[in-house]
């Protein structure tokens, strides 16, 4: 059974870079039909898709975040990561990593979520 | 403001049938699959419906999805107290080249 676990700082200073890692167990991120991605939920707001990386390395990003986001993967560690630079208070949210596939919208396995607060 | 439009709230009594709508456009709902997610704040979202009307294994058949043109709907029959949650529609948007979520509908079981 595939499990995902987010890790990273819970507090990031404004204008700095938010970095989170998702560790995958029980399955390989090199599996050919899956995307590995991130969504978030700011306090009191709805879910927002951040982006995803396909097994071959192709990345897909939310256009509203594209200029600040990088999603990468490390197959040797079976992990994938999110970097969001120049953060502001608006980036304060619960961040979830997830697996989707065979289509990118089919998100069937998730991490438990991690809260990231951007402080001034 | 979300590209996919959902009512902010819905409610029903136990045993009732409730429908949640999701309105989009030709670049998303009309031309791509619709997904529905159930979310309890503080927990991971749960996939309820994929490919417009398909249920993953383990999702009760009380939950059903449909799509027509630029709109989609999630129906919950035999409403139960544990159905009280936020529900989101989602899908791919060809113009944005990304996944979009509706704004979410908070379902209250009275």
mmCIF file of N, CA and C in Angstrom, chain A residues 1-4 22-32 34 36 74-80 99 109:
data_model
loop_
_atom_site.group_PDB
_atom_site.id
_atom_site.type_symbol
_atom_site.label_atom_id
_atom_site.label_comp_id
_atom_site.label_asym_id
_atom_site.label_seq_id
_atom_site.Cartn_x
_atom_site.Cartn_y
_atom_site.Cartn_z
ATOM 1 N N UNK A 1 0.843 -1.194 0.000
ATOM 2 C CA UNK A 1 0.000 0.000 0.000
ATOM 3 C C UNK A 1 0.881 1.248 0.000
ATOM 4 N N UNK A 2 0.667 2.087 -0.977
ATOM 5 C CA UNK A 2 1.487 3.291 -1.112
ATOM 6 C C UNK A 2 1.119 4.298 -0.032
ATOM 7 N N UNK A 3 2.139 4.864 0.590
ATOM 8 C CA UNK A 3 1.935 5.914 1.586
ATOM 9 C C UNK A 3 2.845 7.090 1.275
ATOM 10 N N UNK A 4 2.337 8.289 1.556
ATOM 11 C CA UNK A 4 3.109 9.507 1.312
ATOM 12 C C UNK A 4 3.217 10.292 2.612
ATOM 13 N N UNK A 22 8.258 15.143 -0.103
ATOM 14 C CA UNK A 22 7.281 14.071 0.075
ATOM 15 C C UNK A 22 8.001 12.739 -0.126
ATOM 16 N N UNK A 23 7.992 11.924 0.903
ATOM 17 C CA UNK A 23 8.624 10.612 0.847
ATOM 18 C C UNK A 23 7.570 9.554 0.562
ATOM 19 N N UNK A 24 7.834 8.756 -0.455
ATOM 20 C CA UNK A 24 6.894 7.728 -0.886
ATOM 21 C C UNK A 24 7.379 6.362 -0.404
ATOM 22 N N UNK A 25 6.486 5.618 0.217
ATOM 23 C CA UNK A 25 6.801 4.255 0.647
ATOM 24 C C UNK A 25 5.758 3.298 0.104
ATOM 25 N N UNK A 26 6.159 2.058 -0.095
ATOM 26 C CA UNK A 26 5.225 1.062 -0.607
ATOM 27 C C UNK A 26 5.017 1.110 -2.102
ATOM 28 N N UNK A 27 5.774 1.932 -2.789
ATOM 29 C CA UNK A 27 5.655 2.050 -4.237
ATOM 30 C C UNK A 27 6.774 2.916 -4.765
ATOM 31 N N UNK A 28 6.992 2.883 -6.068
ATOM 32 C CA UNK A 28 8.084 3.634 -6.668
ATOM 33 C C UNK A 28 7.576 4.852 -7.419
ATOM 34 N N UNK A 29 8.273 5.988 -7.254
ATOM 35 C CA UNK A 29 7.868 7.179 -7.995
ATOM 36 C C UNK A 29 8.280 7.064 -9.463
ATOM 37 N N UNK A 30 8.962 5.999 -9.797
ATOM 38 C CA UNK A 30 9.314 5.770 -11.195
ATOM 39 C C UNK A 30 8.226 5.011 -11.943
ATOM 40 N N UNK A 31 7.149 4.638 -11.242
ATOM 41 C CA UNK A 31 6.038 3.938 -11.886
ATOM 42 C C UNK A 31 5.521 4.759 -13.054
ATOM 43 N N UNK A 32 5.283 4.082 -14.176
ATOM 44 C CA UNK A 32 5.060 4.804 -15.421
ATOM 45 C C UNK A 32 3.726 5.530 -15.524
ATOM 46 N N UNK A 34 2.037 7.246 -13.144
ATOM 47 C CA UNK A 34 1.678 8.175 -12.085
ATOM 48 C C UNK A 34 2.316 9.557 -12.195
ATOM 49 N N UNK A 36 3.111 12.871 -9.555
ATOM 50 C CA UNK A 36 3.349 13.132 -8.138
ATOM 51 C C UNK A 36 3.265 14.638 -7.942
ATOM 52 N N UNK A 74 13.588 12.873 -6.753
ATOM 53 C CA UNK A 74 14.839 12.162 -6.526
ATOM 54 C C UNK A 74 14.485 10.668 -6.474
ATOM 55 N N UNK A 75 14.679 9.985 -7.582
ATOM 56 C CA UNK A 75 14.264 8.593 -7.648
ATOM 57 C C UNK A 75 15.099 7.713 -6.720
ATOM 58 N N UNK A 76 16.334 8.107 -6.454
ATOM 59 C CA UNK A 76 17.182 7.298 -5.593
ATOM 60 C C UNK A 76 16.666 7.275 -4.161
ATOM 61 N N UNK A 77 15.984 8.353 -3.779
ATOM 62 C CA UNK A 77 15.419 8.444 -2.432
ATOM 63 C C UNK A 77 13.914 8.185 -2.430
ATOM 64 N N UNK A 78 13.358 7.993 -3.603
ATOM 65 C CA UNK A 78 11.902 7.815 -3.746
ATOM 66 C C UNK A 78 11.150 8.997 -3.128
ATOM 67 N N UNK A 79 11.620 10.178 -3.464
ATOM 68 C CA UNK A 79 11.032 11.402 -2.933
ATOM 69 C C UNK A 79 10.769 12.395 -4.059
ATOM 70 N N UNK A 80 9.832 13.281 -3.820
ATOM 71 C CA UNK A 80 9.685 14.429 -4.699
ATOM 72 C C UNK A 80 9.507 15.667 -3.838
ATOM 73 N N UNK A 99 -0.472 11.455 -5.041
ATOM 74 C CA UNK A 99 -0.227 10.684 -6.248
ATOM 75 C C UNK A 99 -1.470 10.758 -7.130
ATOM 76 N N UNK A 109 -4.050 8.958 -3.675
ATOM 77 C CA UNK A 109 -3.260 8.724 -2.468
ATOM 78 C C UNK A 109 -2.656 10.049 -2.040
#
